[in-house]
Coordinates of C-alpha atoms and ligand atoms in Angstrom, one line a residue:
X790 CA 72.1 116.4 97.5
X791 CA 75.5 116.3 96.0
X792 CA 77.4 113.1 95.7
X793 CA 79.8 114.2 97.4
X794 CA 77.9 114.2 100.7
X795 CA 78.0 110.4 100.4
X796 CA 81.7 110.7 100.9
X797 CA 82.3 112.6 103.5
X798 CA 79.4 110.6 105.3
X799 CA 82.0 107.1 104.4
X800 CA 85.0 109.5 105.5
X801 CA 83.6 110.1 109.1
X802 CA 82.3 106.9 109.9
X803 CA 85.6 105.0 109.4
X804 CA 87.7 108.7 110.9
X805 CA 85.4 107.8 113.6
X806 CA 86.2 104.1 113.9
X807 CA 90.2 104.3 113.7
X808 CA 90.2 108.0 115.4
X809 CA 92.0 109.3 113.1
X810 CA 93.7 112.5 113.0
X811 CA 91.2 115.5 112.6
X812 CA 93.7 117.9 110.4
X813 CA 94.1 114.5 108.1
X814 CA 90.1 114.4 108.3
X815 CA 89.7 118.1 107.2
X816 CA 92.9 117.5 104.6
X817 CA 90.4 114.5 103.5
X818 CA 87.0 116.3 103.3
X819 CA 88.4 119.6 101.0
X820 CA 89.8 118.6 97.3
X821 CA 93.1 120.2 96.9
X822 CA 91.9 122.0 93.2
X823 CA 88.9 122.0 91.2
X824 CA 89.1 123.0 87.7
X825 CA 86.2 123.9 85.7
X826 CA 86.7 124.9 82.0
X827 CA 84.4 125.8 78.8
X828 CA 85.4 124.5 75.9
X829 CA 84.8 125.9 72.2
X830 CA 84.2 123.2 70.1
X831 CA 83.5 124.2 66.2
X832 CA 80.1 121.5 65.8
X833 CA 79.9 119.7 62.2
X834 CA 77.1 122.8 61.2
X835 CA 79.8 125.6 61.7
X836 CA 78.4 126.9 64.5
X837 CA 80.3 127.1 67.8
X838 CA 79.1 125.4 70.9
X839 CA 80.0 125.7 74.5
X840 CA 80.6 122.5 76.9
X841 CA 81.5 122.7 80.4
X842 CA 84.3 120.6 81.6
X843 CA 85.7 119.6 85.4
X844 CA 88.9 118.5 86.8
X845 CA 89.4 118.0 90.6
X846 CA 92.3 117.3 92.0
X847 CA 91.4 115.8 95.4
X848 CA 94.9 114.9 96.9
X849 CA 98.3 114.3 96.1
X850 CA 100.1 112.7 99.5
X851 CA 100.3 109.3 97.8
X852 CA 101.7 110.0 94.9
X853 CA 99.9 112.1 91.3
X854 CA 96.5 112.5 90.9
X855 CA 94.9 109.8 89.3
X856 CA 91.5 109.0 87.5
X857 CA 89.2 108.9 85.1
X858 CA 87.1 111.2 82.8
X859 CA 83.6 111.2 82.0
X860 CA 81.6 112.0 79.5
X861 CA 77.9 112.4 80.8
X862 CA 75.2 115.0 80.4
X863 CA 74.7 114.4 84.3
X864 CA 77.8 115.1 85.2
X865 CA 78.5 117.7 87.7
X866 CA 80.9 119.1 90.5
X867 CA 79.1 117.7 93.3
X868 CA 79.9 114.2 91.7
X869 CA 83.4 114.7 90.1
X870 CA 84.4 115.8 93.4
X871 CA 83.0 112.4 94.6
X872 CA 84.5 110.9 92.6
X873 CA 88.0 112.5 92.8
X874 CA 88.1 111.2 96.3
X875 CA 87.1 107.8 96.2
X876 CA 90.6 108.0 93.5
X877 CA 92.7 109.0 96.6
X878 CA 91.3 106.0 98.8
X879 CA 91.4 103.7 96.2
X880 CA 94.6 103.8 95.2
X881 CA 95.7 104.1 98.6
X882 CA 93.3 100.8 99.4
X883 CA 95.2 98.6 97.2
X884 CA 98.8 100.5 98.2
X885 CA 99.4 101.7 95.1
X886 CA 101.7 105.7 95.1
X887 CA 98.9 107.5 93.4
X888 CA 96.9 110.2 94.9
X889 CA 93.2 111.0 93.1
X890 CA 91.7 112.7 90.6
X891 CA 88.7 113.0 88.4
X892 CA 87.6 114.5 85.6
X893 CA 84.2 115.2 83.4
X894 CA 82.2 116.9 80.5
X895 CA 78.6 117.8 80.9
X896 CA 78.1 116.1 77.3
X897 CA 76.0 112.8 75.9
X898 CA 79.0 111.7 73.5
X899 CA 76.8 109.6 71.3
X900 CA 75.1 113.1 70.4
X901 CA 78.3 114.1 68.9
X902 CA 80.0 113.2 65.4
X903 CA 83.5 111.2 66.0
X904 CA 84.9 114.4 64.8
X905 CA 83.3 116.8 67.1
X906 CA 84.5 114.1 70.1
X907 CA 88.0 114.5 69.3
X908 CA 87.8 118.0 69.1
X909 CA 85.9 118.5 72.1
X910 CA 88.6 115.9 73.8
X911 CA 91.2 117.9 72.3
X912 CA 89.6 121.3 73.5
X913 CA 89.4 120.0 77.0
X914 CA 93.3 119.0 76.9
X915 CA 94.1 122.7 75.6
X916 CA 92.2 124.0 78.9
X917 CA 93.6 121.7 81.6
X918 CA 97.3 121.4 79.6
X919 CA 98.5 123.6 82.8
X920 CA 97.2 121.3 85.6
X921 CA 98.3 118.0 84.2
X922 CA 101.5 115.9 83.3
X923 CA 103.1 112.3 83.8
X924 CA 104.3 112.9 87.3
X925 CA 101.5 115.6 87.8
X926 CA 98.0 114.4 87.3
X927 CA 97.0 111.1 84.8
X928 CA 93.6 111.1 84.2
X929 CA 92.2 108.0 82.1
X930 CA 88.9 106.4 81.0
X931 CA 85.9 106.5 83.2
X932 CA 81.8 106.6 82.1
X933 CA 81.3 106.9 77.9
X934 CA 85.1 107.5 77.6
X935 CA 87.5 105.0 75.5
X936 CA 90.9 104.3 74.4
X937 CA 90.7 106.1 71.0
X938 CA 89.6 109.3 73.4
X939 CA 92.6 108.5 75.1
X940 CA 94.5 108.4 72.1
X941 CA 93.9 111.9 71.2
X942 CA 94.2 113.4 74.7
X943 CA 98.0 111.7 74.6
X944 CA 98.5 113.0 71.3
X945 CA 97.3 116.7 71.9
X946 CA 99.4 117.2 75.5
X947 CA 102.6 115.6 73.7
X948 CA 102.0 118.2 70.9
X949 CA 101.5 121.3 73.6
X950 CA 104.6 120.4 75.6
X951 CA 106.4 119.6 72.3
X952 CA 107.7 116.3 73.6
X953 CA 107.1 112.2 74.2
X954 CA 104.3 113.0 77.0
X955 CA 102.3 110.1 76.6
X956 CA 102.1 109.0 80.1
X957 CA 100.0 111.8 81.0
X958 CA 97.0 109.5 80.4
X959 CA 96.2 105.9 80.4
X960 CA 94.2 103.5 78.6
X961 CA 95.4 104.4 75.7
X962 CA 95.3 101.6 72.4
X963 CA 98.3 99.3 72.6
X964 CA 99.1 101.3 69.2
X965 CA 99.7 104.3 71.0
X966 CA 101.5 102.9 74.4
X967 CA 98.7 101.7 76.2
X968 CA 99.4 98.7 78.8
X969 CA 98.3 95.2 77.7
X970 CA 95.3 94.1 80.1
X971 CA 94.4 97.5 80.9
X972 CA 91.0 96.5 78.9
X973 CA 89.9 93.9 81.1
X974 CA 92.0 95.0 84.4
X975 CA 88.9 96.2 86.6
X976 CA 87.1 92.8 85.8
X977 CA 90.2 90.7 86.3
X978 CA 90.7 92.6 89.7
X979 CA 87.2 92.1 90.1
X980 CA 87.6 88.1 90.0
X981 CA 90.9 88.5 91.9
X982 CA 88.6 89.9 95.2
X983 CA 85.5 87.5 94.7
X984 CA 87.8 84.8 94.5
X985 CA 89.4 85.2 97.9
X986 CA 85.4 86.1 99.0
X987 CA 84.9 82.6 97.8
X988 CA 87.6 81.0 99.6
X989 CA 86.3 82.9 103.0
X990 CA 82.6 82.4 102.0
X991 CA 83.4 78.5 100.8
X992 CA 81.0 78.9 97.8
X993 CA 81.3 76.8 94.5
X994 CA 81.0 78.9 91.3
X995 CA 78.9 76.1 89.6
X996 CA 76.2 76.8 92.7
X997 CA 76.4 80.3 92.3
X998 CA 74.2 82.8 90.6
X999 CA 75.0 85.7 89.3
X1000 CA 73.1 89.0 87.7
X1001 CA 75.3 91.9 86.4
X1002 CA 73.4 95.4 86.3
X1003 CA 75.5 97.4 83.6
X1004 CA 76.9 95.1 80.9
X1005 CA 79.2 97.0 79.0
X1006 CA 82.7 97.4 79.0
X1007 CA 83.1 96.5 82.5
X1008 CA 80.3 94.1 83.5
X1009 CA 80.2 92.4 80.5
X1010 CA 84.0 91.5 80.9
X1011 CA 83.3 90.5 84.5
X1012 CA 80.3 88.1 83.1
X1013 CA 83.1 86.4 80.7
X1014 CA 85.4 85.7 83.4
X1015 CA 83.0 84.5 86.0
X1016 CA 81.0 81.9 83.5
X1017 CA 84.9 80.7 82.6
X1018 CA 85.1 79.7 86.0
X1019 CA 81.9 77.8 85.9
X1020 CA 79.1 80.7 87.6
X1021 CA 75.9 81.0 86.2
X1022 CA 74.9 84.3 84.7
X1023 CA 71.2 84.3 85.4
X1024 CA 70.9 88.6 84.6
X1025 CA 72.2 91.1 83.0
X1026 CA 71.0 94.8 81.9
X1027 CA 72.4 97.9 80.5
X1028 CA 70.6 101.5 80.2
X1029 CA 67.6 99.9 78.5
X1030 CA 66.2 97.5 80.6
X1031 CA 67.3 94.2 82.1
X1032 CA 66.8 90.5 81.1
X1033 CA 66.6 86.9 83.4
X1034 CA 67.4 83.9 82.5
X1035 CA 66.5 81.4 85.0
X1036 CA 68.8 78.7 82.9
X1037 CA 71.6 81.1 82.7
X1038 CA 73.2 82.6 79.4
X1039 CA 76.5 82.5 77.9
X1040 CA 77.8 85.9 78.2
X1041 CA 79.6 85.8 75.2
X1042 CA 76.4 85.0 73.2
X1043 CA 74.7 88.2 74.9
X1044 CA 77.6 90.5 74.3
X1045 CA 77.6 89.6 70.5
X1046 CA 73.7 89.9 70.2
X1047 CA 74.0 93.1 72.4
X1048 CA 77.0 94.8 69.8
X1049 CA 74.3 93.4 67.2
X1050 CA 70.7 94.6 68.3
X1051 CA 72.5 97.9 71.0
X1052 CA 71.2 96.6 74.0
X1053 CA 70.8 93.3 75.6
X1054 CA 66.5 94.0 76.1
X1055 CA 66.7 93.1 72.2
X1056 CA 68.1 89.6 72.9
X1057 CA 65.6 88.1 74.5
X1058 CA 63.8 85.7 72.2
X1059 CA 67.4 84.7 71.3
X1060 CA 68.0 83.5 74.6
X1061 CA 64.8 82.7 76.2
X1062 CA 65.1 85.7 78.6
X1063 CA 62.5 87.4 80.7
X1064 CA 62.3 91.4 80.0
X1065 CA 62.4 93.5 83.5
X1066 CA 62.7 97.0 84.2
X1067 CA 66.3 97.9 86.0
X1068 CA 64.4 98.0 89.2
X1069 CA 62.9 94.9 89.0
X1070 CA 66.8 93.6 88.4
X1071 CA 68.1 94.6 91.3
X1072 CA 65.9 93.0 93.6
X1073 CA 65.7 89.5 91.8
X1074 CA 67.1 86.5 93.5
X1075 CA 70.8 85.7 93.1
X1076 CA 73.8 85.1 95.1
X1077 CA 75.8 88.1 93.8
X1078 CA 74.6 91.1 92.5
X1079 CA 77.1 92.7 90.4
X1080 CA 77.0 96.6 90.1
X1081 CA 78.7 98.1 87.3
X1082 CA 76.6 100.9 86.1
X1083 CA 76.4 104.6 87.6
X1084 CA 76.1 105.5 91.5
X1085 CA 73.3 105.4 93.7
X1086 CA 71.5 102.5 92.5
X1087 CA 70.8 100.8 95.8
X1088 CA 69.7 103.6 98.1
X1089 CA 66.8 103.5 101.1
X1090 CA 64.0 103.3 99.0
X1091 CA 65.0 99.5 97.4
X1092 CA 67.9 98.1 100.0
X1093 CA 65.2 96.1 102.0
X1094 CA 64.2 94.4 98.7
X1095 CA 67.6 93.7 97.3
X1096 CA 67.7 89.2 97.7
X1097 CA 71.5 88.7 97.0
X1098 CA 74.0 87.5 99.4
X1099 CA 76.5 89.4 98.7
X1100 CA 76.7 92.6 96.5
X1101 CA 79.7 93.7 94.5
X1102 CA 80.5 96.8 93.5
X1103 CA 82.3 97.4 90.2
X1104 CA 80.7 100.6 89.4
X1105 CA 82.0 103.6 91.8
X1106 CA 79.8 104.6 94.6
X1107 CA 76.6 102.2 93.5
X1108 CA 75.7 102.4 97.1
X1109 CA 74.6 105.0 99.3
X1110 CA 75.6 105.0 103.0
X1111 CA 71.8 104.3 104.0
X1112 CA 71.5 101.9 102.3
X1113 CA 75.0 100.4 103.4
X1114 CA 73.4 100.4 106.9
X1115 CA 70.2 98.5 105.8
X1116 CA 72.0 95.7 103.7
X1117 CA 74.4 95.7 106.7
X1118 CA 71.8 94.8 109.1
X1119 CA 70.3 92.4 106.9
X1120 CA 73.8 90.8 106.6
X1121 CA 74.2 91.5 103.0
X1122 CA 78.2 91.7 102.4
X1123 CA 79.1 94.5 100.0
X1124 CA 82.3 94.4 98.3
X1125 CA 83.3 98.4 97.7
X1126 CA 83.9 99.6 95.0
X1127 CA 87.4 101.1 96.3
X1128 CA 88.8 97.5 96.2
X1129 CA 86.6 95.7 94.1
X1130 CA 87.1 98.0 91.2
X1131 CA 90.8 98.7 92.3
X1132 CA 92.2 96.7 89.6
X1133 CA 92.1 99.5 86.6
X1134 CA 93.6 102.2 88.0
X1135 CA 96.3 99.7 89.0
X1136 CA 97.2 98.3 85.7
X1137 CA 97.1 102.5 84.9
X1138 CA 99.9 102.8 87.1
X1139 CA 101.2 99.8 85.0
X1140 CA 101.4 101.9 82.0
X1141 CA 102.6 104.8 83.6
X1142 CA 105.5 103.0 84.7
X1143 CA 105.7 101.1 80.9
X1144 CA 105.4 104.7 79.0
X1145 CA 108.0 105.8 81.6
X1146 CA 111.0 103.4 80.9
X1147 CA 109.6 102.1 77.9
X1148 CA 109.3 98.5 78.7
X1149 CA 106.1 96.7 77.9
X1150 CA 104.4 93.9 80.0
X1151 CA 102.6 91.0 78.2
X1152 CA 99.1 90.6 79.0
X1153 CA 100.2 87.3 81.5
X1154 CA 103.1 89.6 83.0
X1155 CA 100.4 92.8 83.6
X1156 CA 98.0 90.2 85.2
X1157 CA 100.0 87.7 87.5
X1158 CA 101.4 91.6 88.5
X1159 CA 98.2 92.7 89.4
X1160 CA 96.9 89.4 91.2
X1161 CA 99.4 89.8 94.6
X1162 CA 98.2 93.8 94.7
X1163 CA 94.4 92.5 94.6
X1164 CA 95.0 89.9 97.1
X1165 CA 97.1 92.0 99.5
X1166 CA 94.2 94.8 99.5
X1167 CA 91.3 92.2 100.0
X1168 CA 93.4 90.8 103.2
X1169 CA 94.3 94.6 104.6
X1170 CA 90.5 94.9 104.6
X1171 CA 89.5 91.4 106.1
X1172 CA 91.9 92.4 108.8
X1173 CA 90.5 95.6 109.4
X1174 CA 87.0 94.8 109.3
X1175 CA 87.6 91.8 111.9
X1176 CA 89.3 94.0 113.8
X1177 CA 87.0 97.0 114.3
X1178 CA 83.9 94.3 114.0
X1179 CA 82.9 96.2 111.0
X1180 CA 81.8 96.4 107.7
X1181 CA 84.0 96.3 104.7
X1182 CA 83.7 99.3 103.0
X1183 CA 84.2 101.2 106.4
X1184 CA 87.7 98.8 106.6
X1185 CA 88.6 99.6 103.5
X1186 CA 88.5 103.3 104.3
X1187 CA 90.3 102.3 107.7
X1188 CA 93.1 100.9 105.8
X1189 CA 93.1 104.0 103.1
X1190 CA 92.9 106.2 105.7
X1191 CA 95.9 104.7 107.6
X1192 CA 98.1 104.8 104.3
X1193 CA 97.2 108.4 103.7
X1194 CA 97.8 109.9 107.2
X1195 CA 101.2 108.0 107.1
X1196 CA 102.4 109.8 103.8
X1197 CA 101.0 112.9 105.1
X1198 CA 103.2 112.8 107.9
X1199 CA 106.3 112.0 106.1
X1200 CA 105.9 114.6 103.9
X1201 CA 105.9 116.6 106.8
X1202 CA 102.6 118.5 106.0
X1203 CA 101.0 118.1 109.5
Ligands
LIG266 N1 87.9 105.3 85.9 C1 88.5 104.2 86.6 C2 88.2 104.2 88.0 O1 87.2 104.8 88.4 C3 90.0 104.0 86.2 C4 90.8 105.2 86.7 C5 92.3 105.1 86.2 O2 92.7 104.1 85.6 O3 93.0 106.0 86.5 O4 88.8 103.6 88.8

């Protein structure tokens, strides 16, 4: 079954819910452009290989395309085009004028030299050049894709068009105009959510225990800022395997041990941890689960076992919708991922604007910026799902939804 599926299952349930308009529901449910490329890349050997690339352009009402690319040998259509879309009601969750986008290459990046990545980065630029621009379509990092990639994709477009293009992707280096917190925005948004959560929930950080599946560049910024504020970090994993540490650990110990030994299942004499499978992670005991690894994770088959009180979703579409229904019943809250991990593609748009006027934020200016956007989008939610007695991620497509049928409408295209 595609991804995609997934979405238009979230799409009717909340069309359903606000009745919304059935030409914006159709407008919703087929991507505006899907791009798929293959790009030459000369390999280290001499010989030429072929990789298949993907953009899809889901919708443009709010404002530009906007999202990520990934690198993955997974990665298909079915789940860029997922992908694309959850861009359009994310953005539109948090208010932000971006429509969505997504892109991806069927291709495991640590398989390739640093030089063949920036050539196949560069080769995937050359074939999408005509589809993309600063006020046309921004993708940006996503799964196995980093600022230096970024780098080059800015570099390459700027040198097609012949001119200062750099906006046409973010998360870029700060080098190279990239927007200071971009690197730890979709954490720091992250805390922004769980921190009114906390307020509505009334729970003490200290009390609270906390296991992150997926520590990498996401998660494992997400465990630094929750054990600053005083929350236990009781279990963490990455591709490998998970560990538990029923006297916490010091995230900033296990990311150094993990940079050291490449995953965190090699750290666990250093810090007394218990070696699970990822399986066995997610259903461990713990007040918030934390998922910020690939989709579909919890899914029918484990949703009954899953012991947290609440479940957060960093990751995009970590959830499936039957097993949205069975944590609902149980009275698991889920925090979506289209606010949860909102908080990147808004301090994007940050840099958009920066590489636009040329004006650079400080890292406290790109934050305390972000903060009221986070908090605004939680509320718009809350006030949804109290008043459609529903759950959150069907609010937050409620107040998405609601945004996007607005701009439609002003644009005039129903
Ligand atoms: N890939 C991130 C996401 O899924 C960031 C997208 C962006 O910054 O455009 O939200």
């Amino acid at each position: 079954m595609s991804l995609f599926e997934n979405t238009l299952k979230q799409i009717n349930r909340a069309a359903s819910l606000m009745n919304l308009d059935p030409n914006v529901k159709t407008l919703m449910e087929n991507p505006q452009r899907i791009v798929e490329v293959n790009i030459p890349v000369k390999m280290d050997s001499g010989s030429l290989k072929i990789f298949k690339g993907f953009r899809v352009q889901h919708s443009n009402y709010a404002g530009p395309y906007k999202g990520g690319i990934r690198y993955h040998q997974d990665v298909d259509m079915g789940e860029v085009t997922a992908l694309s879309a959850w861009m359009s009601i994310k953005c539109s969750v948090v208010g932000i004028p971006l429509g969505g986008g997504k892109g991806g290459i069927i291709v495991n990046p640590k398989e390739l030299s640093l030089g063949e990545l920036e050539r196949l980065t560069r080769g995937y630029v050359r074939a999408i050049e005509p589809v993309i621009g600063p006020d046309k379509d921004v993708p940006a990092p996503d799964v196995n894709t980093t600022p230096q990639i970024m780098d080059w994709f800015a570099d390459e477009y700027c040198k097609l068009v012949g001119k200062d293009a750099k906006g046409v992707v973010t998360g870029k280096t700060l080098e190279h105009g990239g927007s200071k917190g971009r690197n730890i925005a979709t954490a720091q948004g992250g805390v922004y959510v769980l921190d009114e959560v906390a307020k509505e929930k009334g729970f003490n950080p200290a009390d609270t225990k906390v296991i992150i599946q997926g520590f990498g560049n996401v998660g494992g910024v997400m465990a630094q800022l929750l054990a600053k504020k005083g929350y236990q970090i009781v279990g963490a994993s990455d591709s490998q395997g998970g560990l538990i540490f029923e006297n916490g650990v010091d995230p900033d110990k296990l990311l150094g041990c993990k940079a050291e030994k490449t995953t965190v299942v090699n750290c666990d004499i250093d810090f007394g941890g218990k070696r699970v499978s990822n399986e066995e992670l997610l259903e461990t005991e713990c007040d918030i689960l934390i998922l910020a690894a690939l989709e579909n994770q919890i899914n029918e088959g484990n949703a009954s076992n899953v012991k947290a009180k609440i479940v957060f979703e960093l990751a995009n579409g970590p959830t499936t919708p039957e097993a949205d229904e069975i944590l609902a019943k149980r009275g698991v809250m889920v925090i979506p991922d289209i606010l949860a991990n909102s908080g990147g593609v808004t301090v994007s748009w940050f840099e958009m604007l920066q590489n636009a006027d040329n004006n650079y934020l400080t890292e406290e200016e790109a934050l305390a910026k972000l903060l009221p956007i986070m908090v605004d989008g939680w509320k718009a939610v809350k006030a949804n799902a109290d008043k459609y007695g529903c759950t959150l991620r069907e609010a937050a497509y409620v107040t998405a939804l609601t945004r996007i049928e607005e701009k439609i409408k002003e644009k005039g295209i129903l």
